[in-house]
Structures are given as structure tokens and as C-alpha cells.
Amino acid sequence: MFENILRSFFDTEAMWAVVPDILAYGLRNTLVLALAATVIGIVLGMVLAVMGVSRSAWLRVPARVYTDVFRGLPAILTILLIGQGLAPLTSQWFRGNPYPLGILALSLISSAYIGEIFRSGIQSVDTGQLKACRALGMSYASAMRLVVVPQGIRRVLPALVNQFIAIVKDSSLVYFLGLLTSQRELFRVGQDAAVTSGNLSPLVAVGICYLIITVPLTYLVNWTDNRLRTGGRVAQVVDAQAEAKAAEIERTDRELAAKAGR
Amino acid sequence: MNSTIPSTPPTNTTPDVDAAHSSSLEVRDLTKTFGEHQVLRGVSLKITAGRTACVIGPSGSGKSTLLHCVNRLEEPTSGDVLLGGRSMLAQSPDALRRRVGTVFQHFNLFPHKTVLGNIVLPLRTVRGLSAQQAEQIAMERLAEVGLAAKAKHRPANLSGGQQQRVAIARALAMEPEVMLFDEATSALDPELVKGVLALMHGLAERGMTMLVVTHEMGFAREVADEVVFMDRGLVVEHAEPAAIFEDPVTSRLKGFLSQVL
């Protein structure tokens, strides 16, 4: 039985057979889809976040509705609706190519999440920062752009990397749109090989590829998160000062005790 | 050894304020309501150019709200703010704020910028100076508050007193005609208060028009030209420090002084 399991999941021959396709198409397309959706998602997400913290309901409410819709729908539903629904309307530009629409759908989904990440970052910045800017005569726009948003973004970098990991995984769903051979991302490459070889090992091989991308990123997040929490260099300086002060107090105490003892 | 404890700031480096540059400040019948709660109930006071007025009073008396209404971080419900005798409420808030410097209780320096960057940023965005001009002015102002050596540090690496002195330098770099201080020393450890007060004292002597909300009765007595006692959203007494502290008229001021002195 153990041999059976080994053969259906870890057939080395079938795994090696899929490697050329992984390297030629799978990895590249997965990364292109995920990176493009992240970049567009960051741009749209920033717009959503700034709208979301606006005092005007005309900006806030649309951002809220957009976010609720795209975060609330299953990714596969959005991808199918956008990918197939918009295909006839965009055929003059994309000529039936589903790839750009796949990127668009992933971007719309990721922008909703990234918008919320940015918004929470912006709102975590002390209101005194905006007050100080306004008191100096800066406009609301330049206060946000130069002071509030830069501080907010720094705090949410770990959450952004998490979001990238989610998009890497979700990018597999564009295979539902039907891709050309050269457009296949990791999952589709593995799926095709699994079907032709009648063996699941190629899917295990692409699974390993996903892990090679996502696991190091997860640890990068944990590491930066820790650094942010302990404050990195700044906290070390403050700690060092506190330690020096504590040492001084202790020394004084000892001297006083010695004096009293004498 | 420990950089968080600053030496007493040198008194010969008080900021160079052109007395002719400062303006008179007047508020007329200012009211401010938050929902049902009326925080300011018709405050009027006038500070002649170059004079320092300290505002004292119990917490909740409307002192800080008054300051926020003067530079319109809070929009007054009614009344008027006049700078150099001209009404400012008809103009844009930014036009007013460019002429009024504000120093906050919690400094509100930009933590992602260096000390120098904190002063350069508003000089460039608001006054539209080149990087070179802005840096030159910023360094001059930092030198005046005795912190030129800290220009490249982050605010977090400075003591509270040093941070507040940077905040004052940042406000002064905008060449304000009036300076507002909102409990500028309340968040500081006792040993750091002196340096900031000395700096404010120097400013007052150089003829800056100042409206100072403070709990430092010693400062109010020694430095202020006039003292405003506020309670429950109204100016209760407004007189010279000697009269306020030695010869209070109302029982409310007497009661307040007996608690804080």
C-alpha cells in the first residue's frame, strides 16, 4: 500500500517530466499574474484607502461598497464573471485572449484587500500628525501624501506580503478561463501533466513550487513583523538608554546602601 | 553619557525673532459647541503685538479649544479671529495657519523624517523653497534651539525636551507672526521642562506675540505680560500677572490658585 501511495504522489519520473513545462511556462506565468495583480491592486488599493478615510460620504461609500463586494465574493466567481463576462466587450483589444482579463479580475480582488490594509495603516497613524501638518499650513492632500500615508504604509508591509502570498495561490483560478499552452500557470501545467500521465505526482511537483514561493515569504513576514514590533534600531537605542539609566540607579542605590552601612 | 538628558540650553541662542514681524492677535466673542456641549461661551481677548499672554484654568475650561479655534484646527461656531487687526475667518484656514505657529503638547514631530527633514518638509511644501534654501533655514533654526548636532537624528532618538525644541524650531522656521503653545511642557519629564521654558522665555523677550496655554504658574508669573484665567468656557479674569496671582478678584480664581500653588 505504501508503494501505491508513493507511486501516485511521488512518482519521480512523472515529476521530472513536468519540470520543463514548469520552468518554461508555469513559474513565469504564476509570477506574472501575481505580480501584475499586486501592482495594480496596490495602485487601486491606495485610491480606495484614501477614499475610505475621506470625510466626504460621496467618496467613502463607493469605496466601502466596492470593498465589501470584492472581498465578499468567492474569487472563482469574480474571475469567471470578469473573465467570461467582459470577454465579448473587450475582444477588439484582447482578441479573445483571457490572460489580461484574468489579471484584471485578480487585480480587482486584491485591490479590495489591499485597500483595507492601507486604510487600517493610515488610520493607525496618530491624528496629531495630520494636526501638525495642518497647523504648519500644509494642505490635506500634501499632509496625507507626505506624512500620513508614508507612515501608514510602513506598518502594513507584512500584511501586504501576506496579500501577495494569497494572490500567488489565487492566480491558479484563472485556469478556468481557458489558457493557451504558453499562458499556463503552475496549477494548469501540473493539472495537464496529471491528466496525460494518469498520476498526481506532477501536481505534487507544482505544489512544491508554490511552497518554494510562499514559505520563504511567510518567514520574511514574520521576521519583519518582529522587527517592526520591537521597533528595530530605534527600540534598541531606547533600550540601551533605559539600561544605562537602570545601571546608574542601581549603582547609586549601592553607594547609598554602602554609606548607610558604614 | 546619557543623551536623553540635555544640558541646560544656552541662553545666548534664543531664536532671532524680528519684533516688527509679529502681529497682534484678537478673538471676539468666540463660541464653540460640540454637539450639546458648549465648550467656549463667548471668549474675547486681545493681545498687542509682541506681548505674551498665558492662559490658565482648570482642565475642561476650554483653554486648548480656544487655541485650536485660533488657528482653526477646530472651526469656531461663531465669533471672529483677527490677526493684525484683520478678520481671518473670511480667508482660507491655510492662509491663517501660515501666519500662526503652533506647538503641541505631544510635539507631533514626523517620526519617519530626520530632525532636519521635519523642518525642511513644511518649508518646501508650504513656502515653496528649494531644498538648499530650506536646509539652510532649518539648520539656522536648529542652531538657535541648540540642536544643530542632532539634525540627522530621528525624533525618536531625542529626549522629549529636545523633541519639543525641534517642534518649536519647526514652527519658527515658517516665520509666524503669532505663536500658540498648547501645554507645551505638560508631556515632559520635570528635568526637561526648564530647557523648553527657557526657549519660550527667550522668544517672548524677542517680541514674539504668544498665546500660551500652560500649567506652569511660575512661567506665567515671570514671563507673561498678561494672564488670562478661563473657567467653564469663559474668560473670568484677564490682568497682569501680579494682579492675577497676588490679588485675585473672583472666588473661582482664588479657588483655582489655592489648588495649584
Short mmCIF file of C-alpha atoms in Angstrom, two decimals:
data_model
loop_
_atom_site.label_atom_id
_atom_site.label_comp_id
_atom_site.label_asym_id
_atom_site.label_seq_id
_atom_site.Cartn_x
_atom_site.Cartn_y
_atom_site.Cartn_z
CA MET A 1 0.00 0.00 0.00
CA PHE A 2 2.84 2.32 0.91
CA GLU A 3 4.25 1.74 -2.57
CA ASN A 4 0.91 2.68 -4.09
CA ILE A 5 0.87 5.97 -2.23
CA LEU A 6 4.43 6.62 -3.23
CA ARG A 7 3.65 5.90 -6.86
CA SER A 8 0.53 8.07 -7.12
CA PHE A 9 2.02 11.10 -5.32
CA PHE A 10 5.77 10.88 -5.64
CA ASP A 11 6.44 9.17 -8.96
CA THR A 12 9.83 10.77 -9.65
CA GLU A 13 9.65 10.04 -13.35
CA ALA A 14 6.32 11.86 -13.73
CA MET A 15 7.58 14.70 -11.54
CA TRP A 16 10.72 15.23 -13.59
CA ALA A 17 8.69 15.05 -16.78
CA VAL A 18 6.73 18.18 -15.80
CA VAL A 19 9.77 20.24 -14.83
CA PRO A 20 10.48 21.60 -18.37
CA ASP A 21 6.92 22.95 -18.60
CA ILE A 22 7.11 24.38 -15.09
CA LEU A 23 10.26 26.26 -15.99
CA ALA A 24 9.08 27.27 -19.47
CA TYR A 25 5.55 28.44 -18.58
CA GLY A 26 4.26 27.66 -15.10
CA LEU A 27 6.54 29.62 -12.81
CA ARG A 28 6.75 32.59 -15.10
CA ASN A 29 3.00 32.89 -15.65
CA THR A 30 2.15 32.44 -11.98
CA LEU A 31 4.61 35.15 -11.01
CA VAL A 32 3.48 37.48 -13.82
CA LEU A 33 -0.18 37.07 -12.82
CA ALA A 34 0.54 37.56 -9.12
CA LEU A 35 2.92 40.49 -9.53
CA ALA A 36 0.72 42.30 -12.04
CA ALA A 37 -2.35 41.84 -9.83
CA THR A 38 -0.36 43.07 -6.81
CA VAL A 39 0.98 46.16 -8.55
CA ILE A 40 -2.42 47.13 -9.97
CA GLY A 41 -4.00 46.17 -6.65
CA ILE A 42 -1.63 48.50 -4.78
CA VAL A 43 -2.49 51.42 -7.05
CA LEU A 44 -6.26 50.81 -6.86
CA GLY A 45 -6.00 49.92 -3.17
CA MET A 46 -4.31 53.23 -2.38
CA VAL A 47 -7.12 55.09 -4.13
CA LEU A 48 -9.69 53.04 -2.18
CA ALA A 49 -7.91 53.66 1.12
CA VAL A 50 -7.71 57.43 0.61
CA MET A 51 -11.39 57.44 -0.38
CA GLY A 52 -12.16 55.28 2.66
CA VAL A 53 -10.70 57.76 5.16
CA SER A 54 -12.24 60.77 3.42
CA ARG A 55 -14.70 62.95 5.28
CA SER A 56 -16.98 63.01 2.24
CA ALA A 57 -19.56 60.24 2.09
CA TRP A 58 -19.52 60.56 -1.71
CA LEU A 59 -16.02 59.10 -1.66
CA ARG A 60 -16.32 56.87 1.37
CA VAL A 61 -19.48 54.97 0.48
CA PRO A 62 -18.44 53.84 -3.03
CA ALA A 63 -15.10 52.64 -1.65
CA ARG A 64 -16.95 50.74 1.07
CA VAL A 65 -19.36 49.09 -1.39
CA TYR A 66 -16.56 48.12 -3.76
CA THR A 67 -14.54 46.61 -0.92
CA ASP A 68 -17.48 44.70 0.51
CA VAL A 69 -18.40 43.24 -2.87
CA PHE A 70 -14.96 42.08 -3.97
CA ARG A 71 -13.96 40.79 -0.55
CA GLY A 72 -17.29 39.11 -0.07
CA LEU A 73 -17.42 37.14 -3.31
CA PRO A 74 -15.56 33.87 -3.86
CA ALA A 75 -12.51 34.57 -6.04
CA ILE A 76 -13.58 31.98 -8.59
CA LEU A 77 -16.91 33.75 -9.11
CA THR A 78 -15.25 37.12 -9.73
CA ILE A 79 -12.73 35.56 -12.08
CA LEU A 80 -15.41 33.79 -14.13
CA LEU A 81 -17.73 36.80 -14.24
CA ILE A 82 -14.96 39.20 -15.26
CA GLY A 83 -13.06 36.78 -17.47
CA GLN A 84 -16.04 35.49 -19.40
CA GLY A 85 -18.46 38.37 -18.95
CA LEU A 86 -16.11 41.05 -20.22
CA ALA A 87 -14.59 38.91 -22.98
CA PRO A 88 -17.12 39.96 -25.69
CA LEU A 89 -16.83 43.63 -24.72
CA THR A 90 -13.04 43.64 -24.83
CA SER A 91 -12.50 41.35 -27.83
CA GLN A 92 -11.34 44.24 -30.00
CA TRP A 93 -8.33 44.83 -27.69
CA PHE A 94 -7.57 41.38 -26.33
CA ARG A 95 -8.80 39.25 -29.31
CA GLY A 96 -10.35 36.68 -27.04
CA ASN A 97 -7.16 36.34 -25.02
CA PRO A 98 -8.31 35.53 -21.46
CA TYR A 99 -4.97 36.41 -19.85
CA PRO A 100 -5.45 40.21 -19.46
CA LEU A 101 -8.95 39.68 -18.09
CA GLY A 102 -7.53 37.17 -15.62
CA ILE A 103 -5.09 39.81 -14.44
CA LEU A 104 -7.91 42.36 -14.23
CA ALA A 105 -10.08 40.05 -12.13
CA LEU A 106 -7.22 39.20 -9.77
CA SER A 107 -6.39 42.92 -9.51
CA LEU A 108 -9.97 43.84 -8.59
CA ILE A 109 -9.98 41.20 -5.87
CA SER A 110 -6.56 42.11 -4.49
CA SER A 111 -7.28 45.86 -4.56
CA ALA A 112 -10.21 45.33 -2.20
CA TYR A 113 -7.98 43.56 0.32
CA ILE A 114 -5.02 45.90 -0.18
CA GLY A 115 -7.32 48.91 0.18
CA GLU A 116 -8.38 47.66 3.60
CA ILE A 117 -4.76 47.00 4.55
CA PHE A 118 -3.76 50.55 3.58
CA ARG A 119 -6.80 52.06 5.27
CA SER A 120 -6.02 50.38 8.58
CA GLY A 121 -2.42 51.55 8.24
CA ILE A 122 -3.44 55.14 7.56
CA GLN A 123 -5.91 55.13 10.43
CA SER A 124 -3.29 53.77 12.81
CA VAL A 125 -1.23 56.96 12.35
CA ASP A 126 -1.66 59.34 15.29
CA THR A 127 -4.11 62.15 14.46
CA GLY A 128 -1.55 64.61 15.85
CA GLN A 129 0.46 64.09 12.67
CA LEU A 130 -2.31 65.48 10.47
CA LYS A 131 -2.94 68.27 13.00
CA ALA A 132 0.74 69.25 12.96
CA CYS A 133 0.74 69.37 9.16
CA ARG A 134 -2.40 71.46 9.02
CA ALA A 135 -1.08 73.78 11.74
CA LEU A 136 2.03 74.34 9.62
CA GLY A 137 -0.19 75.38 6.73
CA MET A 138 0.07 72.20 4.66
CA SER A 139 -2.96 71.17 2.64
CA TYR A 140 -4.88 67.99 3.49
CA ALA A 141 -3.60 66.40 0.27
CA SER A 142 0.08 67.07 0.90
CA ALA A 143 -0.28 66.13 4.57
CA MET A 144 -1.67 62.75 3.53
CA ARG A 145 0.84 62.24 0.73
CA LEU A 146 3.99 63.31 2.55
CA VAL A 147 3.32 62.49 6.19
CA VAL A 148 0.34 60.26 6.99
CA VAL A 149 0.36 57.73 4.13
CA PRO A 150 4.15 57.09 4.22
CA GLN A 151 3.91 56.25 7.92
CA GLY A 152 0.82 54.12 7.46
CA ILE A 153 2.36 52.07 4.65
CA ARG A 154 5.45 51.15 6.64
CA ARG A 155 3.36 49.47 9.30
CA VAL A 156 1.41 47.32 6.85
CA LEU A 157 4.28 45.92 4.77
CA PRO A 158 3.92 42.48 6.43
CA ALA A 159 0.20 42.44 5.64
CA LEU A 160 0.99 43.35 2.04
CA VAL A 161 3.36 40.40 1.68
CA ASN A 162 0.63 38.16 3.09
CA GLN A 163 -1.70 39.52 0.46
CA PHE A 164 0.87 38.74 -2.26
CA ILE A 165 1.00 35.15 -0.99
CA ALA A 166 -2.79 34.95 -1.26
CA ILE A 167 -2.67 36.24 -4.84
CA VAL A 168 0.03 33.72 -5.80
CA LYS A 169 -2.37 30.98 -4.73
CA ASP A 170 -5.49 32.59 -6.21
CA SER A 171 -3.74 33.06 -9.56
CA SER A 172 -4.30 29.30 -10.11
CA LEU A 173 -8.00 30.07 -10.56
CA VAL A 174 -7.51 31.83 -13.91
CA TYR A 175 -7.11 28.38 -15.43
CA PHE A 176 -10.93 28.30 -15.53
CA LEU A 177 -10.79 30.94 -18.27
CA GLY A 178 -9.04 28.54 -20.64
CA LEU A 179 -5.44 29.44 -21.33
CA LEU A 180 -3.17 28.84 -24.34
CA THR A 181 -0.25 26.45 -23.85
CA SER A 182 2.21 29.29 -23.33
CA GLN A 183 -0.12 31.07 -20.88
CA ARG A 184 -0.49 28.18 -18.46
CA GLU A 185 0.42 28.96 -14.86
CA LEU A 186 1.73 26.43 -12.34
CA PHE A 187 -1.53 24.74 -11.46
CA ARG A 188 -2.61 24.28 -15.07
CA VAL A 189 0.79 22.88 -16.05
CA GLY A 190 0.54 20.34 -13.25
CA GLN A 191 -3.09 19.54 -13.99
CA ASP A 192 -2.39 18.89 -17.70
CA ALA A 193 0.52 16.60 -16.88
CA ALA A 194 -1.54 14.79 -14.25
CA VAL A 195 -4.31 14.12 -16.77
CA THR A 196 -1.98 12.83 -19.50
CA SER A 197 0.11 10.67 -17.16
CA GLY A 198 -2.83 9.46 -15.08
CA ASN A 199 -0.77 10.22 -12.00
CA LEU A 200 -0.99 13.00 -9.34
CA SER A 201 2.77 13.44 -8.97
CA PRO A 202 3.01 16.42 -11.38
CA LEU A 203 0.54 18.27 -9.14
CA VAL A 204 2.74 17.49 -6.17
CA ALA A 205 5.67 18.92 -8.14
CA VAL A 206 3.89 22.20 -8.82
CA GLY A 207 2.69 22.21 -5.20
CA ILE A 208 6.34 22.18 -4.16
CA CYS A 209 6.89 25.15 -6.49
CA TYR A 210 4.09 27.09 -4.75
CA LEU A 211 5.68 26.31 -1.40
CA ILE A 212 9.09 27.45 -2.63
CA ILE A 213 7.50 30.82 -3.42
CA THR A 214 5.20 31.19 -0.42
CA VAL A 215 7.03 29.67 2.56
CA PRO A 216 10.12 31.93 2.44
CA LEU A 217 7.78 34.92 2.08
CA THR A 218 5.87 33.79 5.17
CA TYR A 219 9.09 33.74 7.15
CA LEU A 220 10.09 37.10 5.71
CA VAL A 221 6.77 38.46 7.03
CA ASN A 222 7.34 37.00 10.49
CA TRP A 223 10.83 38.41 10.58
CA THR A 224 9.85 41.94 9.50
CA ASP A 225 6.81 41.81 11.77
CA ASN A 226 9.05 41.05 14.72
CA ARG A 227 11.40 43.83 13.76
CA LEU A 228 8.54 46.28 13.44
CA ARG A 229 7.09 45.23 16.78
CA THR A 230 10.40 45.60 18.59
CA GLY A 231 10.99 48.76 16.58
CA GLY A 232 14.33 47.70 15.11
CA ARG A 233 17.17 50.11 15.67
CA VAL A 234 15.17 52.82 17.39
CA ALA A 235 13.94 50.48 20.11
CA GLN A 236 17.46 49.20 20.60
CA VAL A 237 18.74 52.71 21.17
CA VAL A 238 15.93 53.44 23.63
CA ASP A 239 16.54 50.09 25.35
CA ALA A 240 20.23 50.87 25.65
CA GLN A 241 19.43 54.23 27.20
CA ALA A 242 16.98 52.64 29.61
CA GLU A 243 19.57 50.04 30.55
CA ALA A 244 22.19 52.71 31.15
CA LYS A 245 19.78 54.62 33.34
CA ALA A 246 18.85 51.48 35.28
CA ALA A 247 22.52 50.68 35.82
CA GLU A 248 23.11 54.18 37.12
CA ILE A 249 20.19 53.96 39.55
CA GLU A 250 21.45 50.61 40.77
CA ARG A 251 24.92 51.99 41.31
CA THR A 252 23.56 54.96 43.24
CA ASP A 253 21.48 52.60 45.37
CA ARG A 254 24.54 50.51 46.13
CA GLU A 255 26.57 53.56 47.05
CA LEU A 256 23.81 54.82 49.33
CA ALA A 257 23.48 51.40 50.94
CA ALA A 258 27.24 51.26 51.48
CA LYS A 259 27.20 54.71 53.04
CA ALA A 260 24.31 53.81 55.32
CA GLY A 261 26.06 50.59 56.35
CA ARG A 262 29.19 52.45 57.34
CA MET B 1 26.88 59.95 28.96
CA ASN B 2 23.14 59.80 28.62
CA SER B 3 21.90 61.75 25.64
CA THR B 4 18.29 61.86 26.85
CA ILE B 5 19.19 64.43 29.49
CA PRO B 6 20.02 67.68 27.73
CA SER B 7 22.29 70.26 29.16
CA THR B 8 20.56 73.48 30.07
CA PRO B 9 20.09 75.28 26.76
CA PRO B 10 22.44 78.15 26.25
CA THR B 11 20.54 81.36 26.82
CA ASN B 12 22.53 83.27 24.21
CA THR B 13 20.94 81.25 21.41
CA THR B 14 17.35 82.37 21.74
CA PRO B 15 15.68 82.46 18.34
CA ASP B 16 16.13 85.57 16.31
CA VAL B 17 12.65 86.98 16.02
CA ASP B 18 12.06 90.22 14.27
CA ALA B 19 9.74 92.10 16.60
CA ALA B 20 8.39 94.12 13.68
CA HIS B 21 7.31 90.85 12.14
CA SER B 22 4.91 89.80 14.88
CA SER B 23 1.25 90.79 14.80
CA SER B 24 -1.49 91.46 17.28
CA LEU B 25 -3.99 88.68 17.91
CA GLU B 26 -7.59 89.21 18.84
CA VAL B 27 -10.55 86.92 19.33
CA ARG B 28 -14.04 88.37 19.50
CA ASP B 29 -16.95 86.67 21.18
CA LEU B 30 -15.71 83.23 20.17
CA THR B 31 -18.02 80.28 20.80
CA LYS B 32 -17.52 76.60 20.09
CA THR B 33 -20.10 73.89 20.53
CA PHE B 34 -19.52 70.16 20.28
CA GLY B 35 -23.00 68.67 19.90
CA GLU B 36 -24.89 69.74 23.02
CA HIS B 37 -21.75 70.74 24.85
CA GLN B 38 -20.77 74.40 24.70
CA VAL B 39 -17.02 74.49 25.30
CA LEU B 40 -16.44 78.18 24.55
CA ARG B 41 -19.20 80.57 25.56
CA GLY B 42 -18.12 83.89 24.09
CA VAL B 43 -14.42 84.43 24.62
CA SER B 44 -12.93 87.82 23.78
CA LEU B 45 -9.34 88.83 24.28
CA LYS B 46 -6.76 90.96 22.58
CA ILE B 47 -3.00 90.55 22.66
CA THR B 48 -1.00 93.50 21.42
CA ALA B 49 1.84 92.67 19.03
CA GLY B 50 4.92 91.46 20.86
CA ARG B 51 3.18 90.56 24.10
CA THR B 52 2.85 87.19 25.78
CA ALA B 53 -0.44 86.07 27.27
CA CYS B 54 -0.63 82.94 29.39
CA VAL B 55 -3.96 81.15 29.62
CA ILE B 56 -4.50 79.30 32.88
CA GLY B 57 -7.51 77.46 34.23
CA PRO B 58 -8.80 74.07 35.32
CA SER B 59 -8.95 71.23 32.81
CA GLY B 60 -12.11 71.38 30.74
CA SER B 61 -12.20 75.16 30.94
CA GLY B 62 -11.79 75.45 27.15
CA LYS B 63 -8.14 76.61 27.06
CA SER B 64 -7.00 74.14 24.40
CA THR B 65 -10.20 74.53 22.39
CA LEU B 66 -9.54 78.27 22.34
CA LEU B 67 -6.09 77.69 20.82
CA HIS B 68 -7.49 75.23 18.30
CA CYS B 69 -10.12 77.76 17.27
CA VAL B 70 -7.50 80.48 16.88
CA ASN B 71 -5.67 78.52 14.16
CA ARG B 72 -8.89 76.86 13.05
CA LEU B 73 -7.91 73.26 13.70
CA GLU B 74 -11.39 73.49 15.17
CA GLU B 75 -13.78 75.74 13.27
CA PRO B 76 -15.33 78.28 15.68
CA THR B 77 -19.12 78.06 15.93
CA SER B 78 -19.35 81.85 16.00
CA GLY B 79 -17.17 84.86 16.66
CA ASP B 80 -14.08 86.12 14.92
CA VAL B 81 -10.30 85.78 14.92
CA LEU B 82 -8.29 88.84 13.94
CA LEU B 83 -4.63 88.91 13.03
CA GLY B 84 -3.01 92.32 12.83
CA GLY B 85 -6.48 93.79 13.17
CA ARG B 86 -7.90 91.95 10.15
CA SER B 87 -10.53 89.26 10.30
CA MET B 88 -9.17 85.86 9.33
CA LEU B 89 -12.36 83.79 9.23
CA ALA B 90 -13.26 85.05 5.77
CA GLN B 91 -9.99 83.75 4.36
CA SER B 92 -8.84 80.17 3.89
CA PRO B 93 -7.64 78.40 7.04
CA ASP B 94 -4.29 77.76 5.40
CA ALA B 95 -3.72 81.49 4.97
CA LEU B 96 -4.23 81.93 8.71
CA ARG B 97 -2.11 78.95 9.70
CA ARG B 98 0.83 80.13 7.62
CA ARG B 99 0.97 83.20 9.87
CA VAL B 100 0.38 81.40 13.17
CA GLY B 101 2.82 78.84 14.58
CA THR B 102 1.52 76.10 16.86
CA VAL B 103 3.41 73.96 19.37
CA PHE B 104 1.57 70.91 20.70
CA GLN B 105 1.71 69.07 23.99
CA HIS B 106 2.92 65.88 22.31
CA PHE B 107 5.36 67.61 19.89
CA ASN B 108 3.87 65.82 16.85
CA LEU B 109 7.17 65.57 15.04
CA PHE B 110 7.17 63.40 11.92
CA PRO B 111 8.81 60.13 13.06
CA HIS B 112 9.67 58.98 9.54
CA LYS B 113 11.76 62.09 8.88
CA THR B 114 15.03 63.23 10.39
CA VAL B 115 15.07 66.26 12.68
CA LEU B 116 16.25 68.33 9.72
CA GLY B 117 13.64 66.75 7.44
CA ASN B 118 10.91 67.73 9.90
CA ILE B 119 11.72 71.40 9.35
CA VAL B 120 12.56 71.15 5.66
CA LEU B 121 9.28 69.45 4.70
CA PRO B 122 6.87 72.32 5.51
CA LEU B 123 9.38 74.91 4.27
CA ARG B 124 9.35 73.22 0.89
CA THR B 125 5.66 72.35 0.61
CA VAL B 126 4.18 75.48 2.18
CA ARG B 127 6.72 78.20 1.50
CA GLY B 128 7.88 76.59 -1.75
CA LEU B 129 11.59 76.95 -1.00
CA SER B 130 14.29 74.99 -2.80
CA ALA B 131 15.90 72.09 -0.93
CA GLN B 132 19.04 74.15 -0.42
CA GLN B 133 17.26 77.24 0.93
CA ALA B 134 15.05 75.11 3.16
CA GLU B 135 18.01 73.24 4.62
CA GLN B 136 19.87 76.44 5.30
CA ILE B 137 16.93 77.95 7.18
CA ALA B 138 16.30 74.68 9.03
CA MET B 139 19.91 74.48 10.18
CA GLU B 140 19.82 78.08 11.38
CA ARG B 141 16.66 77.42 13.39
CA LEU B 142 18.10 74.20 14.83
CA ALA B 143 21.22 76.06 15.87
CA GLU B 144 19.05 78.59 17.67
CA VAL B 145 17.41 75.90 19.78
CA GLY B 146 20.82 74.31 20.43
CA LEU B 147 20.19 71.15 18.43
CA ALA B 148 22.18 71.57 15.22
CA ALA B 149 24.20 68.49 16.17
CA LYS B 150 21.03 66.38 16.13
CA ALA B 151 19.99 67.37 12.59
CA LYS B 152 20.48 63.90 11.14
CA HIS B 153 18.88 62.03 14.05
CA ARG B 154 15.36 60.64 14.10
CA PRO B 155 12.98 62.32 16.57
CA ALA B 156 12.61 59.01 18.45
CA ASN B 157 16.28 59.20 19.39
CA LEU B 158 15.84 62.56 21.10
CA SER B 159 14.58 63.29 24.60
CA GLY B 160 11.12 64.81 24.99
CA GLY B 161 12.61 68.20 25.74
CA GLN B 162 14.78 68.06 22.65
CA GLN B 163 11.81 66.96 20.55
CA GLN B 164 9.78 69.89 21.78
CA ARG B 165 12.62 72.28 20.96
CA VAL B 166 12.71 70.83 17.43
CA ALA B 167 8.94 71.36 17.20
CA ILE B 168 9.41 74.99 18.23
CA ALA B 169 12.20 75.40 15.65
CA ARG B 170 9.90 73.87 13.02
CA ALA B 171 7.13 76.34 13.83
CA LEU B 172 9.55 79.30 13.89
CA ALA B 173 11.03 78.34 10.51
CA MET B 174 7.68 79.25 8.96
CA GLU B 175 8.23 82.83 10.19
CA PRO B 176 4.94 83.10 12.08
CA GLU B 177 3.57 86.38 13.34
CA VAL B 178 2.00 84.75 16.37
CA MET B 179 2.95 81.60 18.29
CA LEU B 180 0.48 79.34 20.09
CA PHE B 181 1.68 76.94 22.78
CA ASP B 182 -0.73 74.21 23.85
CA GLU B 183 0.58 72.87 27.17
CA ALA B 184 3.99 72.60 25.56
CA THR B 185 5.69 71.22 28.68
CA SER B 186 2.91 69.03 30.10
CA ALA B 187 4.19 65.82 28.50
CA LEU B 188 7.78 66.36 29.60
CA ASP B 189 9.69 64.85 32.49
CA PRO B 190 10.28 67.53 35.14
CA GLU B 191 14.01 67.79 34.44
CA LEU B 192 13.33 68.55 30.76
CA VAL B 193 10.78 71.32 31.30
CA LYS B 194 13.32 74.02 32.06
CA GLY B 195 15.02 73.97 28.67
CA VAL B 196 11.74 74.39 26.80
CA LEU B 197 10.54 77.17 29.10
CA ALA B 198 13.86 78.98 28.69
CA LEU B 199 13.43 78.84 24.95
CA MET B 200 9.89 80.23 25.20
CA HIS B 201 11.11 82.93 27.57
CA GLY B 202 13.72 83.97 25.02
CA LEU B 203 11.07 84.15 22.33
CA ALA B 204 8.87 86.36 24.47
CA GLU B 205 11.77 88.71 25.16
CA ARG B 206 12.47 88.97 21.45
CA GLY B 207 8.99 90.34 20.91
CA MET B 208 7.06 87.37 19.56
CA THR B 209 3.31 87.59 20.11
CA MET B 210 2.49 84.48 22.11
CA LEU B 211 -0.63 82.82 23.43
CA VAL B 212 0.49 80.19 25.90
CA VAL B 213 -1.81 77.64 27.49
CA THR B 214 0.15 76.37 30.46
CA HIS B 215 0.10 74.68 33.85
CA GLU B 216 3.44 76.29 34.71
CA MET B 217 2.33 79.01 37.10
CA GLY B 218 5.96 80.09 37.62
CA PHE B 219 6.31 80.72 33.92
CA ALA B 220 3.02 82.61 33.76
CA ARG B 221 4.07 84.81 36.69
CA GLU B 222 7.56 85.60 35.42
CA VAL B 223 7.28 85.68 31.65
CA ALA B 224 3.72 86.64 30.77
CA ASP B 225 2.78 90.23 30.12
CA GLU B 226 -0.79 89.32 30.90
CA VAL B 227 -2.56 86.29 32.32
CA VAL B 228 -5.97 85.03 31.23
CA PHE B 229 -7.90 82.86 33.68
CA MET B 230 -10.52 80.74 31.97
CA ASP B 231 -13.23 78.64 33.56
CA ARG B 232 -16.18 76.83 32.00
CA GLY B 233 -15.69 78.35 28.56
CA LEU B 234 -15.38 81.96 29.67
CA VAL B 235 -12.60 84.42 30.44
CA VAL B 236 -13.10 85.06 34.15
CA GLU B 237 -10.14 87.33 34.80
CA HIS B 238 -7.63 88.95 32.46
CA ALA B 239 -4.91 91.07 34.03
CA GLU B 240 -1.20 91.48 34.63
CA PRO B 241 0.45 88.52 36.37
CA ALA B 242 0.93 90.42 39.64
CA ALA B 243 -2.77 91.22 39.82
CA ILE B 244 -3.82 87.67 38.97
CA PHE B 245 -1.52 85.93 41.41
CA GLU B 246 -1.34 88.45 44.28
CA ASP B 247 -4.77 90.00 44.09
CA PRO B 248 -7.34 87.65 42.54
CA VAL B 249 -10.81 89.15 42.41
CA THR B 250 -13.18 86.25 41.82
CA SER B 251 -13.68 83.31 44.14
CA ARG B 252 -13.22 80.97 41.19
CA LEU B 253 -9.69 82.23 40.54
CA LYS B 254 -8.94 82.19 44.26
CA GLY B 255 -10.13 78.61 44.44
CA PHE B 256 -8.10 77.62 41.39
CA LEU B 257 -4.92 79.26 42.66
CA SER B 258 -5.28 77.65 46.07
CA GLN B 259 -5.31 74.29 44.35
CA VAL B 260 -2.35 74.78 42.02
CA LEU B 261 0.01 76.94 44.08
#
